[in-house]
GROMACS .gro file of C-alpha atoms in nm:
model
  379
    1MET     CA    1  20.641 -16.537  -3.222
    2VAL     CA    2  20.901 -16.326  -3.041
    3THR     CA    3  21.258 -16.375  -3.160
    4GLU     CA    4  21.586 -16.245  -3.021
    5ASN     CA    5  21.919 -16.214  -3.190
    6SER     CA    6  22.223 -16.343  -3.009
    7THR     CA    7  22.418 -16.133  -2.761
    8PRO     CA    8  22.794 -16.077  -2.809
    9ALA     CA    9  23.010 -16.381  -2.742
   10ALA     CA   10  23.197 -16.381  -2.412
   11GLY     CA   11  23.520 -16.186  -2.430
   12ARG     CA   12  23.422 -16.002  -2.749
   13ARG     CA   13  23.348 -15.632  -2.753
   14PRO     CA   14  22.994 -15.551  -2.870
   15ARG     CA   15  23.003 -15.421  -3.225
   16VAL     CA   16  22.809 -15.097  -3.273
   17ALA     CA   17  22.719 -14.975  -3.621
   18ILE     CA   18  22.669 -14.598  -3.610
   19LEU     CA   19  22.424 -14.512  -3.886
   20PHE     CA   20  22.403 -14.150  -4.001
   21GLY     CA   21  22.336 -13.915  -4.292
   22GLY     CA   22  22.017 -14.020  -4.465
   23ARG     CA   23  21.781 -13.888  -4.729
   24SER     CA   24  21.608 -13.614  -4.530
   25SER     CA   25  21.678 -13.240  -4.521
   26GLU     CA   26  21.845 -13.303  -4.183
   27HIS     CA   27  22.129 -13.500  -4.343
   28ALA     CA   28  22.398 -13.257  -4.222
   29VAL     CA   29  22.264 -13.247  -3.866
   30SER     CA   30  22.275 -13.627  -3.857
   31CYS     CA   31  22.640 -13.621  -3.965
   32VAL     CA   32  22.730 -13.379  -3.686
   33THR     CA   33  22.539 -13.588  -3.434
   34ALA     CA   34  22.737 -13.895  -3.544
   35ALA     CA   35  23.062 -13.702  -3.502
   36GLY     CA   36  22.969 -13.625  -3.143
   37VAL     CA   37  22.885 -13.986  -3.062
   38MET     CA   38  23.193 -14.127  -3.237
   39GLY     CA   39  23.411 -13.884  -3.047
   40ALA     CA   40  23.270 -13.982  -2.708
   41ILE     CA   41  23.195 -14.354  -2.731
   42ASP     CA   42  23.424 -14.582  -2.530
   43ARG     CA   43  23.645 -14.746  -2.796
   44GLU     CA   44  23.791 -14.987  -2.541
   45LYS     CA   45  23.444 -15.117  -2.465
   46TYR     CA   46  23.285 -15.111  -2.811
   47ASP     CA   47  23.397 -15.193  -3.164
   48VAL     CA   48  23.258 -14.905  -3.373
   49VAL     CA   49  23.171 -14.920  -3.744
   50PRO     CA   50  23.057 -14.590  -3.903
   51ILE     CA   51  22.798 -14.642  -4.176
   52GLY     CA   52  22.689 -14.340  -4.378
   53ILE     CA   53  22.371 -14.313  -4.582
   54ALA     CA   54  22.409 -14.090  -4.886
   55LYS     CA   55  22.125 -13.862  -4.993
   56SER     CA   56  22.053 -14.114  -5.266
   57GLY     CA   57  21.983 -14.375  -4.998
   58GLN     CA   58  22.300 -14.576  -5.059
   59TRP     CA   59  22.473 -14.721  -4.750
   60VAL     CA   60  22.851 -14.676  -4.753
   61LEU     CA   61  23.139 -14.749  -4.519
   62ALA     CA   62  23.212 -14.404  -4.375
   63SER     CA   63  23.518 -14.238  -4.229
   64GLY     CA   64  23.561 -14.243  -3.854
   65ASP     CA   65  23.743 -13.908  -3.870
   66THR     CA   66  23.503 -13.687  -3.675
   67SER     CA   67  23.649 -13.366  -3.820
   68GLN     CA   68  23.505 -13.467  -4.157
   69TRP     CA   69  23.153 -13.435  -4.017
   70SER     CA   70  23.178 -13.092  -3.852
   71LEU     CA   71  22.917 -12.825  -3.921
   72SER     CA   72  22.987 -12.461  -3.998
   73SER     CA   73  22.801 -12.175  -4.160
   74SER     CA   74  23.008 -12.214  -4.477
   75ALA     CA   75  23.009 -12.591  -4.528
   76LEU     CA   76  22.762 -12.868  -4.451
   77PRO     CA   77  22.895 -13.224  -4.414
   78GLU     CA   78  22.756 -13.482  -4.653
   79VAL     CA   79  22.795 -13.856  -4.700
   80ALA     CA   80  22.915 -13.916  -5.056
   81ALA     CA   81  22.789 -14.203  -5.268
   82SER     CA   82  23.042 -14.472  -5.355
   83GLU     CA   83  23.085 -14.776  -5.579
   84LYS     CA   84  23.120 -14.974  -5.255
   85THR     CA   85  22.780 -15.043  -5.103
   86VAL     CA   86  22.722 -15.169  -4.748
   87THR     CA   87  22.434 -15.400  -4.668
   88LEU     CA   88  22.318 -15.566  -4.347
   89ALA     CA   89  22.252 -15.934  -4.402
   90GLU     CA   90  22.210 -16.251  -4.196
   91VAL     CA   91  22.495 -16.492  -4.260
   92GLY     CA   92  22.529 -16.812  -4.061
   93GLY     CA   93  22.281 -16.690  -3.801
   94GLU     CA   94  22.468 -16.363  -3.741
   95HIS     CA   95  22.397 -16.010  -3.863
   96GLN     CA   96  22.686 -15.926  -4.091
   97LEU     CA   97  22.792 -15.608  -4.267
   98ILE     CA   98  22.867 -15.694  -4.629
   99VAL     CA   99  23.054 -15.464  -4.870
  100THR     CA  100  22.980 -15.510  -5.240
  101GLU     CA  101  23.127 -15.337  -5.545
  102PRO     CA  102  23.121 -15.402  -5.917
  103ASN     CA  103  23.337 -15.691  -6.041
  104ALA     CA  104  23.452 -15.788  -5.691
  105VAL     CA  105  23.378 -16.064  -5.443
  106PRO     CA  106  23.156 -15.940  -5.154
  107GLN     CA  107  23.356 -15.867  -4.840
  108GLU     CA  108  23.230 -15.949  -4.492
  109LEU     CA  109  23.308 -15.681  -4.233
  110GLY     CA  110  23.188 -15.887  -3.939
  111SER     CA  111  22.881 -15.921  -3.721
  112VAL     CA  112  22.682 -15.634  -3.573
  113ASP     CA  113  22.536 -15.650  -3.223
  114VAL     CA  114  22.351 -15.318  -3.218
  115VAL     CA  115  22.277 -15.034  -3.457
  116PHE     CA  116  22.281 -14.674  -3.331
  117PRO     CA  117  22.060 -14.496  -3.589
  118LEU     CA  118  22.157 -14.129  -3.555
  119LEU     CA  119  21.914 -14.027  -3.828
  120HIS     CA  120  21.686 -13.726  -3.812
  121GLY     CA  121  21.369 -13.661  -4.007
  122PRO     CA  122  21.196 -13.881  -4.267
  123TRP     CA  123  21.352 -14.216  -4.365
  124GLY     CA  124  21.530 -14.244  -4.032
  125GLU     CA  125  21.349 -14.101  -3.733
  126ASP     CA  126  20.999 -14.186  -3.857
  127GLY     CA  127  20.991 -14.563  -3.810
  128THR     CA  128  21.120 -14.662  -4.154
  129ILE     CA  129  21.473 -14.761  -4.055
  130GLN     CA  130  21.334 -14.908  -3.734
  131GLY     CA  131  21.108 -15.131  -3.942
  132LEU     CA  132  21.404 -15.247  -4.150
  133LEU     CA  133  21.600 -15.334  -3.837
  134GLU     CA  134  21.300 -15.515  -3.687
  135LEU     CA  135  21.261 -15.719  -4.007
  136SER     CA  136  21.628 -15.818  -3.988
  137ASP     CA  137  21.594 -15.903  -3.616
  138THR     CA  138  21.869 -15.654  -3.529
  139ARG     CA  139  21.889 -15.468  -3.199
  140TYR     CA  140  21.901 -15.089  -3.219
  141VAL     CA  141  21.907 -14.779  -3.000
  142GLY     CA  142  21.592 -14.574  -2.955
  143ALA     CA  143  21.221 -14.586  -3.016
  144GLY     CA  144  21.046 -14.857  -3.217
  145VAL     CA  145  20.838 -14.830  -3.531
  146LEU     CA  146  20.513 -14.689  -3.394
  147ALA     CA  147  20.668 -14.450  -3.140
  148SER     CA  148  20.906 -14.318  -3.404
  149ALA     CA  149  20.625 -14.262  -3.655
  150VAL     CA  150  20.399 -14.090  -3.403
  151GLY     CA  151  20.684 -13.880  -3.268
  152MET     CA  152  20.773 -13.766  -3.620
  153ASP     CA  153  20.422 -13.657  -3.717
  154LYS     CA  154  20.336 -13.337  -3.528
  155HIS     CA  155  19.966 -13.388  -3.605
  156PHE     CA  156  19.920 -13.743  -3.474
  157MET     CA  157  20.162 -13.668  -3.191
  158LYS     CA  158  19.918 -13.406  -3.065
  159VAL     CA  159  19.626 -13.647  -3.102
  160VAL     CA  160  19.806 -13.902  -2.885
  161PHE     CA  161  19.906 -13.639  -2.628
  162GLU     CA  162  19.547 -13.518  -2.596
  163ALA     CA  163  19.428 -13.877  -2.550
  164ALA     CA  164  19.681 -13.912  -2.266
  165GLY     CA  165  19.541 -13.605  -2.092
  166LEU     CA  166  19.825 -13.368  -2.183
  167THR     CA  167  19.746 -13.008  -2.276
  168VAL     CA  168  19.835 -12.903  -2.632
  169GLY     CA  169  19.805 -12.557  -2.785
  170PRO     CA  170  19.555 -12.457  -3.057
  171TYR     CA  171  19.653 -12.589  -3.400
  172ILE     CA  172  19.527 -12.712  -3.734
  173ALA     CA  173  19.661 -12.980  -3.967
  174VAL     CA  174  19.665 -12.908  -4.340
  175THR     CA  175  19.692 -13.182  -4.601
  176ASP     CA  176  19.820 -13.140  -4.954
  177ARG     CA  177  19.470 -13.193  -5.095
  178GLU     CA  178  19.317 -12.930  -4.868
  179TRP     CA  179  19.571 -12.665  -4.969
  180LEU     CA  180  19.549 -12.741  -5.341
  181THR     CA  181  19.170 -12.764  -5.364
  182ASP     CA  182  19.055 -12.493  -5.119
  183PRO     CA  183  19.335 -12.262  -5.001
  184GLU     CA  184  19.086 -11.997  -4.892
  185ALA     CA  185  18.931 -12.239  -4.643
  186VAL     CA  186  19.277 -12.302  -4.501
  187ARG     CA  187  19.338 -11.928  -4.468
  188LYS     CA  188  19.010 -11.887  -4.280
  189ARG     CA  189  19.097 -12.169  -4.040
  190VAL     CA  190  19.435 -12.011  -3.972
  191ASP     CA  191  19.278 -11.669  -3.919
  192LYS     CA  192  19.058 -11.820  -3.647
  193LEU     CA  193  19.369 -11.935  -3.462
  194GLY     CA  194  19.483 -11.575  -3.433
  195PHE     CA  195  19.829 -11.437  -3.509
  196PRO     CA  196  20.115 -11.493  -3.478
  197VAL     CA  197  20.118 -11.853  -3.595
  198PHE     CA  198  20.398 -12.097  -3.666
  199VAL     CA  199  20.378 -12.286  -3.995
  200LYS     CA  200  20.559 -12.619  -3.977
  201PRO     CA  201  20.615 -12.925  -4.193
  202ALA     CA  202  20.429 -13.200  -4.008
  203ARG     CA  203  20.706 -13.458  -4.042
  204ALA     CA  204  21.034 -13.269  -4.031
  205GLY     CA  205  21.245 -13.144  -3.742
  206SER     CA  206  21.535 -12.918  -3.644
  207SER     CA  207  21.326 -12.613  -3.741
  208MET     CA  208  21.360 -12.695  -4.112
  209GLY     CA  209  21.093 -12.510  -4.309
  210ILE     CA  210  20.937 -12.345  -4.003
  211SER     CA  211  20.819 -11.985  -4.030
  212LYS     CA  212  20.666 -11.740  -3.787
  213VAL     CA  213  20.378 -11.553  -3.951
  214ASP     CA  214  20.233 -11.233  -3.808
  215SER     CA  215  19.946 -11.176  -4.055
  216LEU     CA  216  19.760 -11.336  -4.343
  217ASP     CA  217  19.985 -11.148  -4.585
  218GLY     CA  218  20.275 -11.377  -4.508
  219LEU     CA  219  20.081 -11.702  -4.477
  220ASP     CA  220  20.095 -11.831  -4.834
  221ALA     CA  221  20.472 -11.788  -4.862
  222ALA     CA  222  20.523 -11.965  -4.528
  223ILE     CA  223  20.302 -12.253  -4.637
  224GLU     CA  224  20.493 -12.295  -4.962
  225GLU     CA  225  20.824 -12.288  -4.773
  226ALA     CA  226  20.702 -12.562  -4.536
  227ARG     CA  227  20.570 -12.763  -4.832
  228ARG     CA  228  20.924 -12.787  -4.970
  229HIS     CA  229  20.993 -13.021  -4.679
  230ASP     CA  230  20.656 -13.195  -4.634
  231LEU     CA  231  20.322 -13.175  -4.811
  232LYS     CA  232  20.143 -13.219  -4.480
  233LEU     CA  233  20.158 -12.917  -4.247
  234VAL     CA  234  20.077 -12.824  -3.891
  235ILE     CA  235  19.996 -12.460  -3.816
  236GLU     CA  236  20.010 -12.367  -3.449
  237ALA     CA  237  19.888 -12.060  -3.265
  238GLY     CA  238  20.165 -11.865  -3.096
  239ILE     CA  239  20.179 -11.923  -2.720
  240ASP     CA  240  20.294 -11.670  -2.464
  241GLY     CA  241  20.531 -11.885  -2.266
  242ARG     CA  242  20.888 -11.982  -2.194
  243GLU     CA  243  21.029 -12.284  -2.378
  244ILE     CA  244  21.115 -12.559  -2.131
  245GLU     CA  245  21.272 -12.892  -2.228
  246CYS     CA  246  21.320 -13.219  -2.044
  247ALA     CA  247  21.536 -13.517  -2.139
  248VAL     CA  248  21.391 -13.864  -2.085
  249LEU     CA  249  21.584 -14.190  -2.065
  250GLN     CA  250  21.420 -14.531  -2.057
  251GLY     CA  251  21.438 -14.709  -1.724
  252ARG     CA  252  21.612 -15.044  -1.693
  253GLY     CA  253  21.390 -15.349  -1.690
  254THR     CA  254  21.048 -15.254  -1.557
  255ASP     CA  255  21.170 -14.927  -1.403
  256ALA     CA  256  20.987 -14.606  -1.492
  257PRO     CA  257  21.143 -14.361  -1.740
  258ARG     CA  258  21.418 -14.140  -1.597
  259THR     CA  259  21.397 -13.764  -1.643
  260SER     CA  260  21.661 -13.492  -1.632
  261MET     CA  261  21.627 -13.156  -1.466
  262PRO     CA  262  21.432 -12.929  -1.703
  263GLY     CA  263  21.626 -12.684  -1.916
  264GLU     CA  264  21.535 -12.353  -2.073
  265ILE     CA  265  21.653 -12.215  -2.406
  266ALA     CA  266  21.739 -11.846  -2.426
  267VAL     CA  267  21.772 -11.719  -2.785
  268ALA     CA  268  21.995 -11.414  -2.820
  269ALA     CA  269  21.827 -11.096  -2.936
  270GLY     CA  270  21.876 -11.017  -3.303
  271GLU     CA  271  21.769 -11.185  -3.623
  272HIS     CA  272  21.642 -11.503  -3.455
  273GLN     CA  273  21.271 -11.472  -3.382
  274PHE     CA  274  21.265 -11.823  -3.241
  275TYR     CA  275  21.489 -12.126  -3.189
  276ASP     CA  276  21.565 -12.180  -3.557
  277PHE     CA  277  21.819 -12.399  -3.739
  278ALA     CA  278  22.103 -12.145  -3.726
  279ALA     CA  279  22.051 -12.082  -3.354
  280LYS     CA  280  22.053 -12.456  -3.287
  281TYR     CA  281  22.348 -12.570  -3.489
  282VAL     CA  282  22.551 -12.298  -3.659
  283GLU     CA  283  22.596 -11.972  -3.474
  284ASP     CA  284  22.796 -11.964  -3.153
  285GLY     CA  285  22.621 -11.768  -2.880
  286ALA     CA  286  22.286 -11.761  -3.061
  287ALA     CA  287  22.124 -11.976  -2.791
  288ALA     CA  288  22.208 -12.081  -2.436
  289LEU     CA  289  22.072 -12.347  -2.202
  290SER     CA  290  21.988 -12.288  -1.837
  291CYS     CA  291  21.955 -12.614  -1.645
  292PRO     CA  292  21.780 -12.642  -1.412
  293ALA     CA  293  21.535 -12.387  -1.546
  294ASP     CA  294  21.440 -12.100  -1.318
  295MET     CA  295  21.109 -12.240  -1.195
  296PRO     CA  296  20.949 -12.322  -0.860
  297ASP     CA  297  21.033 -12.671  -0.735
  298GLN     CA  298  20.676 -12.793  -0.777
  299ASP     CA  299  20.673 -12.686  -1.143
  300ILE     CA  300  21.008 -12.856  -1.207
  301ALA     CA  301  20.860 -13.175  -1.064
  302ARG     CA  302  20.552 -13.129  -1.283
  303VAL     CA  303  20.763 -13.091  -1.600
  304ARG     CA  304  20.948 -13.412  -1.522
  305GLU     CA  305  20.623 -13.596  -1.448
  306LEU     CA  306  20.458 -13.481  -1.772
  307ALA     CA  307  20.769 -13.559  -1.976
  308ALA     CA  308  20.752 -13.919  -1.854
  309VAL     CA  309  20.380 -13.929  -1.938
  310ALA     CA  310  20.453 -13.811  -2.292
  311PHE     CA  311  20.732 -14.071  -2.329
  312ASP     CA  312  20.496 -14.350  -2.228
  313ALA     CA  313  20.204 -14.208  -2.429
  314VAL     CA  314  20.381 -14.264  -2.761
  315GLY     CA  315  20.545 -14.586  -2.642
  316ALA     CA  316  20.896 -14.445  -2.667
  317GLU     CA  317  21.209 -14.645  -2.582
  318GLY     CA  318  21.570 -14.546  -2.528
  319LEU     CA  319  21.562 -14.168  -2.533
  320SER     CA  320  21.344 -13.868  -2.605
  321ARG     CA  321  21.340 -13.496  -2.547
  322VAL     CA  322  21.004 -13.345  -2.451
  323ASP     CA  323  20.938 -12.974  -2.505
  324PHE     CA  324  20.686 -12.757  -2.323
  325PHE     CA  325  20.563 -12.399  -2.307
  326TYR     CA  326  20.552 -12.262  -1.953
  327THR     CA  327  20.298 -11.981  -1.939
  328PRO     CA  328  20.303 -11.679  -1.704
  329SER     CA  329  20.011 -11.835  -1.517
  330GLY     CA  330  20.214 -12.151  -1.451
  331ASP     CA  331  20.043 -12.377  -1.705
  332LEU     CA  332  20.248 -12.636  -1.897
  333ILE     CA  333  20.151 -12.686  -2.260
  334ILE     CA  334  20.330 -12.967  -2.439
  335ASN     CA  335  20.486 -12.873  -2.772
  336GLU     CA  336  20.642 -13.195  -2.899
  337ILE     CA  337  20.846 -13.507  -2.833
  338ASN     CA  338  21.165 -13.580  -3.025
  339THR     CA  339  21.246 -13.951  -3.023
  340MET     CA  340  21.597 -13.902  -3.166
  341PRO     CA  341  21.718 -13.565  -3.036
  342GLY     CA  342  22.048 -13.428  -3.161
  343PHE     CA  343  22.380 -13.514  -2.997
  344THR     CA  344  22.579 -13.223  -3.141
  345PRO     CA  345  22.795 -13.011  -2.909
  346LYS     CA  346  22.508 -12.760  -2.902
  347SER     CA  347  22.234 -13.018  -2.844
  348MET     CA  348  22.014 -12.982  -2.540
  349TYR     CA  349  21.950 -13.349  -2.466
  350PRO     CA  350  22.306 -13.440  -2.360
  351GLN     CA  351  22.354 -13.100  -2.197
  352MET     CA  352  22.052 -13.153  -1.974
  353TRP     CA  353  22.174 -13.498  -1.871
  354ALA     CA  354  22.521 -13.362  -1.803
  355ALA     CA  355  22.368 -13.094  -1.581
  356SER     CA  356  22.171 -13.371  -1.408
  357GLY     CA  357  22.481 -13.579  -1.334
  358LEU     CA  358  22.506 -13.813  -1.633
  359ALA     CA  359  22.804 -13.733  -1.857
  360TYR     CA  360  22.792 -13.761  -2.236
  361GLY     CA  361  22.997 -14.081  -2.262
  362GLU     CA  362  22.801 -14.242  -1.979
  363LEU     CA  363  22.476 -14.150  -2.155
  364ILE     CA  364  22.590 -14.316  -2.478
  365ASP     CA  365  22.697 -14.624  -2.285
  366GLU     CA  366  22.358 -14.647  -2.113
  367LEU     CA  367  22.170 -14.617  -2.443
  368ILE     CA  368  22.374 -14.900  -2.595
  369HIS     CA  369  22.319 -15.111  -2.282
  370LEU     CA  370  21.942 -15.057  -2.310
  371ALA     CA  371  21.950 -15.163  -2.675
  372LEU     CA  372  22.161 -15.472  -2.611
  373THR     CA  373  21.930 -15.593  -2.335
  374ARG     CA  374  21.608 -15.525  -2.528
  375LYS     CA  375  21.420 -15.797  -2.714
  376THR     CA  376  21.363 -15.761  -3.084
  377GLY     CA  377  21.018 -15.813  -3.233
  378LEU     CA  378  20.699 -15.759  -3.033
  379ARG     CA  379  20.769 -15.645  -2.677
   0.00000   0.00000   0.00000
């Protein structure tokens, strides 16, 4: 049975709960993303309620002061736990935010029309929070349960891409059991890939725990670093190619997905061997975006076509960023899809849309519109 929660009453602004923080290693990035969205959302059009998730998993009523959630090299923003806990509950047929604290009567904060889950990594971008919102029959921005889970797991993501006819680079997946019971077999499989390789946690993002390895000598340390973030790993062969990205936005109704002009990341020479966490979020001038990328028109069209294929292959909704390698011979090898890309001032997703004619605030407005008009449940 398909169910739908009610739309906002006539004359009332839609109430948007911005959900950020979370339990993953990308907690700080999520906070900065929320700051960007809260600073750009149209407050005359939407009633905004910031809800933070502490690293313990507790939901709290958060500050709307965006300066509190800024990111610098010296301090990382963090949602603090509180005696006051926020829950989402159905009261009188509406989805209400309820604040509870010891020795006090629960306080109703009002109904919620849509949740904007600006959560990165496990317990947020992987289908878990999406499942909770589906169970509560609450509309939300972004991909559903399955698309989120597939998009978070770099192993199964590649399996789905290959099934859709997309070209992926050479890789192996390594489980916790495989590494603990037969590490030498893992080393031999990696050696067959050829060096350099990139060792990655399978279900983390924002370059957390990723290492470039140039020989077997550095492999074990890279694996252990990645295992701090996820016990399942993906190890990819290095690819000689430029990194090209494309932003995808769900079409309205039955329209096809919309794609931005492709962008290219240039990482400044120096200590950054690749597009790592510091280059993405911390250091000014460490990376720059060129959009549109310097490519022949037919290859730009091909990037946009394949980005839409990847979006549909995982069953994405709302938004995604699709990343490719563009080889000297003109081949396009898909790297990954990110179903909740960052919205920080340095983030490529909003920058690519801005370069394609859709401003940041307009992009946020469109994502909320898509969520408000989408059915909950099976669709």
